[in-house]
Short mmCIF file of N, CA and C in Angstrom, two decimals:
data_model
loop_
_atom_site.label_atom_id
_atom_site.label_comp_id
_atom_site.label_asym_id
_atom_site.label_seq_id
_atom_site.Cartn_x
_atom_site.Cartn_y
_atom_site.Cartn_z
N MET A 1 80.12 82.69 102.80
CA MET A 1 81.13 83.57 103.37
C MET A 1 81.80 84.34 102.23
N LYS A 2 82.07 85.60 102.48
CA LYS A 2 82.82 86.41 101.54
C LYS A 2 84.26 85.90 101.49
N LYS A 3 84.91 86.13 100.37
CA LYS A 3 86.31 85.73 100.27
C LYS A 3 87.23 86.94 100.36
N VAL A 4 88.50 86.66 100.54
CA VAL A 4 89.52 87.69 100.59
C VAL A 4 90.20 87.73 99.24
N GLY A 5 90.28 88.91 98.66
CA GLY A 5 91.03 89.10 97.44
C GLY A 5 92.45 89.47 97.81
N ILE A 6 93.41 88.73 97.29
CA ILE A 6 94.82 89.02 97.56
C ILE A 6 95.47 89.39 96.23
N VAL A 7 96.03 90.59 96.19
CA VAL A 7 96.75 91.01 94.99
C VAL A 7 98.19 91.34 95.39
N MET A 8 99.10 91.01 94.51
CA MET A 8 100.50 91.36 94.73
C MET A 8 101.02 92.00 93.46
N GLY A 9 101.92 92.95 93.65
CA GLY A 9 102.44 93.70 92.52
C GLY A 9 103.39 92.90 91.65
N SER A 10 103.96 91.85 92.20
CA SER A 10 104.91 91.02 91.48
C SER A 10 104.91 89.63 92.10
N ASP A 11 105.20 88.63 91.29
CA ASP A 11 105.28 87.28 91.87
C ASP A 11 106.45 87.14 92.82
N SER A 12 107.37 88.10 92.83
CA SER A 12 108.46 88.06 93.81
C SER A 12 107.95 88.30 95.23
N ASP A 13 106.73 88.80 95.35
CA ASP A 13 106.11 89.01 96.67
C ASP A 13 105.46 87.75 97.22
N LEU A 14 105.43 86.69 96.42
CA LEU A 14 104.70 85.48 96.81
C LEU A 14 105.22 84.86 98.10
N GLY A 15 106.52 84.88 98.33
CA GLY A 15 107.05 84.28 99.56
C GLY A 15 106.44 84.89 100.81
N ILE A 16 106.18 86.18 100.78
CA ILE A 16 105.53 86.86 101.91
C ILE A 16 104.03 86.57 101.87
N VAL A 17 103.42 86.71 100.71
CA VAL A 17 101.97 86.53 100.56
C VAL A 17 101.52 85.13 100.99
N GLU A 18 102.38 84.14 100.79
CA GLU A 18 102.00 82.77 101.17
C GLU A 18 101.72 82.64 102.66
N LYS A 19 102.33 83.49 103.48
CA LYS A 19 102.03 83.47 104.92
C LYS A 19 100.58 83.91 105.17
N ALA A 20 100.10 84.85 104.40
CA ALA A 20 98.70 85.26 104.50
C ALA A 20 97.79 84.15 104.01
N ILE A 21 98.16 83.54 102.90
CA ILE A 21 97.37 82.44 102.35
C ILE A 21 97.26 81.30 103.37
N ASP A 22 98.39 80.94 103.98
CA ASP A 22 98.37 79.86 104.98
C ASP A 22 97.46 80.21 106.16
N THR A 23 97.47 81.46 106.58
CA THR A 23 96.63 81.89 107.69
C THR A 23 95.16 81.81 107.30
N LEU A 24 94.82 82.26 106.11
CA LEU A 24 93.43 82.17 105.65
C LEU A 24 92.98 80.71 105.57
N LYS A 25 93.87 79.83 105.12
CA LYS A 25 93.54 78.40 105.06
C LYS A 25 93.26 77.84 106.46
N GLU A 26 94.06 78.27 107.46
CA GLU A 26 93.86 77.80 108.83
C GLU A 26 92.44 78.09 109.33
N TYR A 27 91.89 79.20 108.87
CA TYR A 27 90.56 79.62 109.31
C TYR A 27 89.47 79.25 108.29
N ASP A 28 89.83 78.49 107.28
CA ASP A 28 88.89 78.07 106.24
C ASP A 28 88.21 79.26 105.56
N VAL A 29 88.97 80.32 105.34
CA VAL A 29 88.45 81.51 104.66
C VAL A 29 88.82 81.41 103.18
N PRO A 30 87.84 81.48 102.31
CA PRO A 30 88.14 81.42 100.87
C PRO A 30 88.87 82.67 100.40
N PHE A 31 89.66 82.51 99.36
CA PHE A 31 90.44 83.63 98.85
C PHE A 31 90.69 83.46 97.35
N GLU A 32 91.10 84.54 96.75
CA GLU A 32 91.49 84.58 95.35
C GLU A 32 92.81 85.34 95.29
N VAL A 33 93.79 84.85 94.56
CA VAL A 33 95.11 85.46 94.49
C VAL A 33 95.40 85.89 93.05
N ARG A 34 95.91 87.12 92.91
CA ARG A 34 96.25 87.66 91.59
C ARG A 34 97.57 88.41 91.65
N VAL A 35 98.25 88.52 90.52
CA VAL A 35 99.40 89.41 90.35
C VAL A 35 98.91 90.55 89.47
N LEU A 36 98.84 91.73 90.06
CA LEU A 36 98.36 92.93 89.36
C LEU A 36 99.25 94.10 89.77
N SER A 37 99.66 94.87 88.82
CA SER A 37 100.55 95.98 89.11
C SER A 37 99.84 97.31 88.93
N ALA A 38 99.98 98.18 89.91
CA ALA A 38 99.40 99.52 89.80
C ALA A 38 100.04 100.29 88.66
N HIS A 39 101.28 99.92 88.30
CA HIS A 39 102.01 100.67 87.28
C HIS A 39 102.06 99.94 85.94
N ARG A 40 102.24 98.63 85.94
CA ARG A 40 102.41 97.90 84.68
C ARG A 40 101.11 97.36 84.12
N THR A 41 100.12 97.10 84.99
CA THR A 41 98.80 96.65 84.51
C THR A 41 97.71 97.45 85.22
N PRO A 42 97.70 98.76 85.08
CA PRO A 42 96.74 99.58 85.82
C PRO A 42 95.29 99.33 85.44
N VAL A 43 95.04 99.01 84.19
CA VAL A 43 93.66 98.74 83.75
C VAL A 43 93.13 97.48 84.43
N GLU A 44 93.92 96.42 84.42
CA GLU A 44 93.50 95.16 85.05
C GLU A 44 93.35 95.32 86.56
N ALA A 45 94.26 96.08 87.17
CA ALA A 45 94.17 96.31 88.62
C ALA A 45 92.88 97.04 88.96
N ALA A 46 92.56 98.07 88.21
CA ALA A 46 91.32 98.82 88.45
C ALA A 46 90.10 97.95 88.22
N GLU A 47 90.12 97.13 87.17
CA GLU A 47 88.99 96.24 86.89
C GLU A 47 88.79 95.25 88.02
N PHE A 48 89.88 94.71 88.56
CA PHE A 48 89.77 93.78 89.69
C PHE A 48 89.09 94.46 90.87
N ALA A 49 89.57 95.65 91.23
CA ALA A 49 89.01 96.36 92.37
C ALA A 49 87.55 96.72 92.14
N ARG A 50 87.22 97.21 90.97
CA ARG A 50 85.83 97.59 90.67
C ARG A 50 84.89 96.39 90.67
N GLY A 51 85.40 95.23 90.28
CA GLY A 51 84.56 94.04 90.21
C GLY A 51 84.57 93.19 91.47
N ALA A 52 85.35 93.58 92.46
CA ALA A 52 85.53 92.74 93.65
C ALA A 52 84.22 92.45 94.39
N LYS A 53 83.40 93.47 94.59
CA LYS A 53 82.13 93.24 95.30
C LYS A 53 81.27 92.21 94.57
N GLY A 54 81.18 92.35 93.26
CA GLY A 54 80.39 91.42 92.47
C GLY A 54 80.98 90.03 92.40
N ASN A 55 82.24 89.89 92.79
CA ASN A 55 82.94 88.61 92.79
C ASN A 55 82.98 88.00 94.19
N ASN A 56 82.09 88.46 95.08
CA ASN A 56 81.96 87.96 96.44
C ASN A 56 83.20 88.17 97.30
N ILE A 57 83.95 89.19 97.00
CA ILE A 57 85.10 89.55 97.83
C ILE A 57 84.64 90.55 98.87
N GLY A 58 85.08 90.34 100.12
CA GLY A 58 84.69 91.23 101.21
C GLY A 58 85.80 92.13 101.69
N VAL A 59 87.04 91.74 101.43
CA VAL A 59 88.23 92.49 101.86
C VAL A 59 89.33 92.23 100.83
N ILE A 60 90.16 93.24 100.58
CA ILE A 60 91.30 93.07 99.68
C ILE A 60 92.59 93.29 100.46
N ILE A 61 93.52 92.37 100.29
CA ILE A 61 94.88 92.54 100.79
C ILE A 61 95.74 92.85 99.57
N ALA A 62 96.48 93.97 99.62
CA ALA A 62 97.33 94.37 98.51
C ALA A 62 98.78 94.42 98.97
N ALA A 63 99.59 93.52 98.44
CA ALA A 63 101.00 93.41 98.83
C ALA A 63 101.87 93.99 97.73
N ALA A 64 102.77 94.88 98.13
CA ALA A 64 103.68 95.47 97.14
C ALA A 64 104.92 96.02 97.83
N GLY A 65 106.01 96.02 97.10
CA GLY A 65 107.25 96.59 97.58
C GLY A 65 107.60 97.84 96.80
N LYS A 66 108.70 98.43 97.16
CA LYS A 66 109.22 99.65 96.52
C LYS A 66 108.19 100.77 96.56
N ALA A 67 107.74 101.25 95.39
CA ALA A 67 106.80 102.37 95.35
C ALA A 67 105.46 102.01 95.99
N ALA A 68 105.06 100.75 95.93
CA ALA A 68 103.92 100.19 96.68
C ALA A 68 102.62 100.98 96.54
N HIS A 69 102.24 101.30 95.33
CA HIS A 69 100.99 102.03 95.11
C HIS A 69 99.79 101.12 94.92
N LEU A 70 99.98 99.81 95.00
CA LEU A 70 98.90 98.88 94.70
C LEU A 70 97.72 99.01 95.65
N ALA A 71 97.97 99.11 96.94
CA ALA A 71 96.85 99.23 97.89
C ALA A 71 96.05 100.49 97.62
N GLY A 72 96.72 101.59 97.34
CA GLY A 72 96.04 102.83 97.02
C GLY A 72 95.25 102.74 95.74
N ALA A 73 95.80 102.04 94.75
CA ALA A 73 95.08 101.85 93.49
C ALA A 73 93.83 101.01 93.72
N MET A 74 93.93 100.01 94.58
CA MET A 74 92.76 99.20 94.91
C MET A 74 91.71 100.07 95.60
N ALA A 75 92.14 100.79 96.63
CA ALA A 75 91.22 101.61 97.42
C ALA A 75 90.56 102.71 96.58
N ALA A 76 91.27 103.21 95.58
CA ALA A 76 90.71 104.26 94.72
C ALA A 76 89.57 103.74 93.85
N ASN A 77 89.49 102.40 93.72
CA ASN A 77 88.51 101.81 92.81
C ASN A 77 87.47 100.93 93.48
N THR A 78 87.42 100.95 94.81
CA THR A 78 86.40 100.18 95.53
C THR A 78 86.17 100.83 96.90
N THR A 79 85.01 100.55 97.47
CA THR A 79 84.77 100.98 98.85
C THR A 79 84.91 99.81 99.82
N LEU A 80 85.35 98.66 99.33
CA LEU A 80 85.66 97.55 100.22
C LEU A 80 86.87 97.91 101.08
N PRO A 81 86.99 97.31 102.26
CA PRO A 81 88.20 97.52 103.06
C PRO A 81 89.43 96.99 102.30
N VAL A 82 90.48 97.79 102.30
CA VAL A 82 91.75 97.40 101.67
C VAL A 82 92.82 97.42 102.75
N ILE A 83 93.58 96.33 102.79
CA ILE A 83 94.68 96.20 103.74
C ILE A 83 95.98 96.21 102.94
N GLY A 84 96.80 97.20 103.20
CA GLY A 84 98.09 97.28 102.53
C GLY A 84 99.12 96.46 103.26
N LEU A 85 99.85 95.67 102.49
CA LEU A 85 100.92 94.83 103.03
C LEU A 85 102.23 95.26 102.37
N PRO A 86 102.98 96.17 103.04
CA PRO A 86 104.25 96.59 102.47
C PRO A 86 105.27 95.44 102.51
N VAL A 87 105.97 95.26 101.39
CA VAL A 87 106.91 94.15 101.28
C VAL A 87 108.34 94.70 101.19
N ARG A 88 109.22 94.10 101.95
CA ARG A 88 110.64 94.45 101.93
C ARG A 88 111.21 94.00 100.58
N ALA A 89 111.58 94.96 99.74
CA ALA A 89 112.04 94.59 98.40
C ALA A 89 113.27 95.37 97.95
N THR A 90 113.77 96.29 98.74
CA THR A 90 114.89 97.11 98.30
C THR A 90 115.88 97.30 99.43
N ASN A 91 116.91 98.07 99.12
CA ASN A 91 117.89 98.35 100.16
C ASN A 91 117.37 99.33 101.21
N LEU A 92 116.14 99.78 101.07
CA LEU A 92 115.52 100.62 102.09
C LEU A 92 114.74 99.77 103.10
N ASP A 93 114.89 98.46 103.02
CA ASP A 93 114.30 97.51 103.96
C ASP A 93 112.78 97.60 104.07
N GLY A 94 112.13 98.04 103.02
CA GLY A 94 110.68 98.08 103.02
C GLY A 94 110.08 99.36 103.56
N VAL A 95 110.92 100.26 104.06
CA VAL A 95 110.40 101.53 104.59
C VAL A 95 109.75 102.34 103.46
N ASP A 96 110.32 102.25 102.27
CA ASP A 96 109.73 102.94 101.12
C ASP A 96 108.32 102.41 100.85
N ALA A 97 108.16 101.10 100.89
CA ALA A 97 106.85 100.49 100.66
C ALA A 97 105.87 100.86 101.78
N LEU A 98 106.36 100.86 103.01
CA LEU A 98 105.51 101.23 104.15
C LEU A 98 104.98 102.65 103.98
N LEU A 99 105.87 103.58 103.69
CA LEU A 99 105.45 104.97 103.56
C LEU A 99 104.51 105.16 102.36
N ALA A 100 104.79 104.50 101.27
CA ALA A 100 103.91 104.62 100.09
C ALA A 100 102.52 104.05 100.38
N THR A 101 102.46 103.04 101.23
CA THR A 101 101.18 102.40 101.54
C THR A 101 100.38 103.18 102.57
N VAL A 102 101.05 103.68 103.58
CA VAL A 102 100.35 104.30 104.70
C VAL A 102 99.95 105.76 104.42
N GLN A 103 100.64 106.43 103.53
CA GLN A 103 100.39 107.86 103.30
C GLN A 103 99.32 108.07 102.22
N MET A 104 98.10 107.72 102.54
CA MET A 104 96.99 107.86 101.59
C MET A 104 96.29 109.20 101.82
N PRO A 105 95.74 109.77 100.74
CA PRO A 105 95.02 111.03 100.90
C PRO A 105 93.68 110.83 101.60
N SER A 106 93.18 111.88 102.23
CA SER A 106 91.87 111.81 102.88
C SER A 106 90.82 111.34 101.89
N GLY A 107 89.96 110.46 102.37
CA GLY A 107 88.88 109.94 101.54
C GLY A 107 89.18 108.61 100.89
N ILE A 108 90.44 108.18 100.90
CA ILE A 108 90.82 106.89 100.31
C ILE A 108 91.63 106.12 101.35
N PRO A 109 90.96 105.57 102.36
CA PRO A 109 91.70 104.90 103.44
C PRO A 109 92.26 103.54 103.02
N VAL A 110 93.42 103.23 103.57
CA VAL A 110 94.03 101.91 103.44
C VAL A 110 94.54 101.53 104.82
N ALA A 111 94.06 100.42 105.36
CA ALA A 111 94.63 99.90 106.60
C ALA A 111 95.98 99.32 106.23
N THR A 112 96.98 99.53 107.08
CA THR A 112 98.33 99.08 106.74
C THR A 112 98.91 98.29 107.89
N VAL A 113 99.50 97.15 107.56
CA VAL A 113 100.17 96.33 108.57
C VAL A 113 101.68 96.53 108.44
N ALA A 114 102.43 95.87 109.28
CA ALA A 114 103.88 96.00 109.30
C ALA A 114 104.52 95.52 108.00
N ILE A 115 105.73 95.94 107.77
CA ILE A 115 106.51 95.44 106.64
C ILE A 115 106.61 93.92 106.76
N ASP A 116 106.23 93.23 105.69
CA ASP A 116 106.20 91.76 105.63
C ASP A 116 105.21 91.15 106.63
N GLY A 117 104.23 91.93 107.08
CA GLY A 117 103.26 91.48 108.09
C GLY A 117 102.08 90.72 107.50
N ALA A 118 102.37 89.70 106.73
CA ALA A 118 101.32 88.97 106.02
C ALA A 118 100.34 88.26 106.94
N VAL A 119 100.83 87.70 108.03
CA VAL A 119 99.92 87.01 108.96
C VAL A 119 98.92 88.01 109.54
N ASN A 120 99.41 89.17 109.97
CA ASN A 120 98.48 90.17 110.51
C ASN A 120 97.53 90.70 109.44
N ALA A 121 97.99 90.80 108.20
CA ALA A 121 97.08 91.23 107.12
C ALA A 121 95.94 90.23 106.99
N ALA A 122 96.27 88.95 107.02
CA ALA A 122 95.23 87.92 106.92
C ALA A 122 94.32 87.95 108.14
N LEU A 123 94.90 88.08 109.32
CA LEU A 123 94.08 88.11 110.54
C LEU A 123 93.16 89.33 110.56
N LEU A 124 93.64 90.47 110.10
CA LEU A 124 92.79 91.66 110.03
C LEU A 124 91.65 91.43 109.04
N ALA A 125 91.96 90.83 107.91
CA ALA A 125 90.91 90.51 106.93
C ALA A 125 89.88 89.56 107.55
N ILE A 126 90.36 88.57 108.29
CA ILE A 126 89.46 87.62 108.95
C ILE A 126 88.60 88.34 109.99
N GLN A 127 89.21 89.25 110.76
CA GLN A 127 88.44 90.00 111.75
C GLN A 127 87.34 90.83 111.08
N ILE A 128 87.66 91.42 109.95
CA ILE A 128 86.65 92.21 109.22
C ILE A 128 85.51 91.31 108.78
N LEU A 129 85.83 90.17 108.20
CA LEU A 129 84.78 89.24 107.76
C LEU A 129 84.00 88.68 108.94
N ALA A 130 84.68 88.52 110.08
CA ALA A 130 84.04 87.93 111.26
C ALA A 130 82.98 88.85 111.87
N THR A 131 82.96 90.12 111.51
CA THR A 131 81.91 91.00 112.04
C THR A 131 80.53 90.57 111.55
N ALA A 132 80.49 89.79 110.48
CA ALA A 132 79.22 89.31 109.95
C ALA A 132 79.16 87.78 109.92
N ASP A 133 80.05 87.12 110.66
CA ASP A 133 80.12 85.65 110.62
C ASP A 133 80.49 85.13 112.01
N LYS A 134 79.49 84.69 112.77
CA LYS A 134 79.73 84.24 114.15
C LYS A 134 80.69 83.06 114.23
N GLU A 135 80.59 82.12 113.32
CA GLU A 135 81.48 80.96 113.35
C GLU A 135 82.94 81.40 113.19
N LEU A 136 83.18 82.32 112.31
CA LEU A 136 84.53 82.84 112.11
C LEU A 136 85.00 83.62 113.35
N ALA A 137 84.10 84.39 113.93
CA ALA A 137 84.43 85.13 115.16
C ALA A 137 84.79 84.16 116.29
N ASP A 138 84.06 83.05 116.37
CA ASP A 138 84.35 82.04 117.40
C ASP A 138 85.73 81.42 117.19
N LYS A 139 86.11 81.19 115.93
CA LYS A 139 87.44 80.65 115.63
C LYS A 139 88.53 81.63 116.09
N LEU A 140 88.31 82.92 115.84
CA LEU A 140 89.27 83.93 116.28
C LEU A 140 89.39 83.94 117.79
N ASP A 141 88.25 83.89 118.48
CA ASP A 141 88.26 83.87 119.95
C ASP A 141 89.03 82.66 120.47
N ALA A 142 88.80 81.50 119.86
CA ALA A 142 89.48 80.28 120.29
C ALA A 142 90.99 80.38 120.06
N ALA A 143 91.38 80.96 118.95
CA ALA A 143 92.82 81.12 118.65
C ALA A 143 93.47 82.07 119.65
N ARG A 144 92.79 83.14 119.99
CA ARG A 144 93.34 84.09 120.97
C ARG A 144 93.49 83.41 122.33
N LYS A 145 92.49 82.62 122.71
CA LYS A 145 92.54 81.91 123.99
C LYS A 145 93.70 80.92 124.00
N ALA A 146 93.88 80.19 122.91
CA ALA A 146 94.97 79.23 122.83
C ALA A 146 96.33 79.93 122.92
N ALA A 147 96.47 81.07 122.27
CA ALA A 147 97.72 81.83 122.33
C ALA A 147 98.00 82.31 123.75
N ALA A 148 96.97 82.77 124.43
CA ALA A 148 97.12 83.23 125.82
C ALA A 148 97.49 82.06 126.73
N ASP A 149 96.86 80.90 126.52
CA ASP A 149 97.17 79.72 127.33
C ASP A 149 98.64 79.31 127.16
N LYS A 150 99.15 79.40 125.93
CA LYS A 150 100.55 79.07 125.67
C LYS A 150 101.50 79.98 126.44
N ILE A 151 101.19 81.25 126.46
CA ILE A 151 102.02 82.21 127.19
C ILE A 151 101.96 81.93 128.69
N ARG A 152 100.76 81.60 129.19
CA ARG A 152 100.63 81.28 130.62
C ARG A 152 101.49 80.07 130.98
N GLU A 153 101.51 79.05 130.10
CA GLU A 153 102.33 77.87 130.35
C GLU A 153 103.81 78.24 130.38
N LYS A 154 104.24 79.06 129.44
CA LYS A 154 105.64 79.48 129.38
C LYS A 154 105.99 80.32 130.60
N ASP A 155 105.07 81.17 131.02
CA ASP A 155 105.29 81.99 132.22
C ASP A 155 105.46 81.10 133.44
N ALA A 156 104.61 80.10 133.57
CA ALA A 156 104.69 79.20 134.73
C ALA A 156 106.02 78.46 134.73
N ALA A 157 106.48 78.00 133.56
CA ALA A 157 107.75 77.27 133.48
C ALA A 157 108.92 78.17 133.84
N ILE A 158 108.95 79.38 133.32
CA ILE A 158 110.05 80.32 133.62
C ILE A 158 110.00 80.72 135.09
N SER A 159 108.81 80.99 135.56
CA SER A 159 108.66 81.39 136.97
C SER A 159 109.14 80.28 137.91
N ALA A 160 108.76 79.04 137.61
CA ALA A 160 109.19 77.92 138.44
C ALA A 160 110.70 77.74 138.40
N ARG A 161 111.28 77.97 137.25
CA ARG A 161 112.72 77.78 137.11
C ARG A 161 113.54 78.86 137.83
N PHE A 162 113.10 80.09 137.78
CA PHE A 162 113.91 81.17 138.32
C PHE A 162 113.39 81.77 139.61
N ASN A 163 112.13 81.56 139.93
CA ASN A 163 111.56 82.19 141.12
C ASN A 163 111.32 81.20 142.25
N GLY A 164 111.69 79.99 142.01
CA GLY A 164 111.61 78.98 143.06
C GLY A 164 110.27 78.53 143.31
#
């Protein structure tokens, strides 16, 4: 199975990134985690992205706050799918990171999840990998079914309580 490359612009993003890591662990998806900055370590960031395919990485999640150019820097250096994870890091509540991540030029796409949306970043990475892995696809299907069953149970309880 391909692994997910997770890069964050600063170790201060780790609290959010750990939610993605936990989700990948739940699905037994291998991953590699790095701290790479589009601005402070641009050479290392580019090398990581360029070498990702050869390192058995199938998808990259790039988490960054503020200027949040990391996902774009990754995407500029690989044709692997890149998922931008904007992180709330300033008094702009992460909107700056969201806009910096989502506003990519034509030809360099970056899929972008919600501000601090680490779980969805991991799930999107898993969905991408699952297109070539039936066992992983089956795990996703089972998780979706379990989530739907939980809502049905809650609906039945609320309905019984208020609708007689």
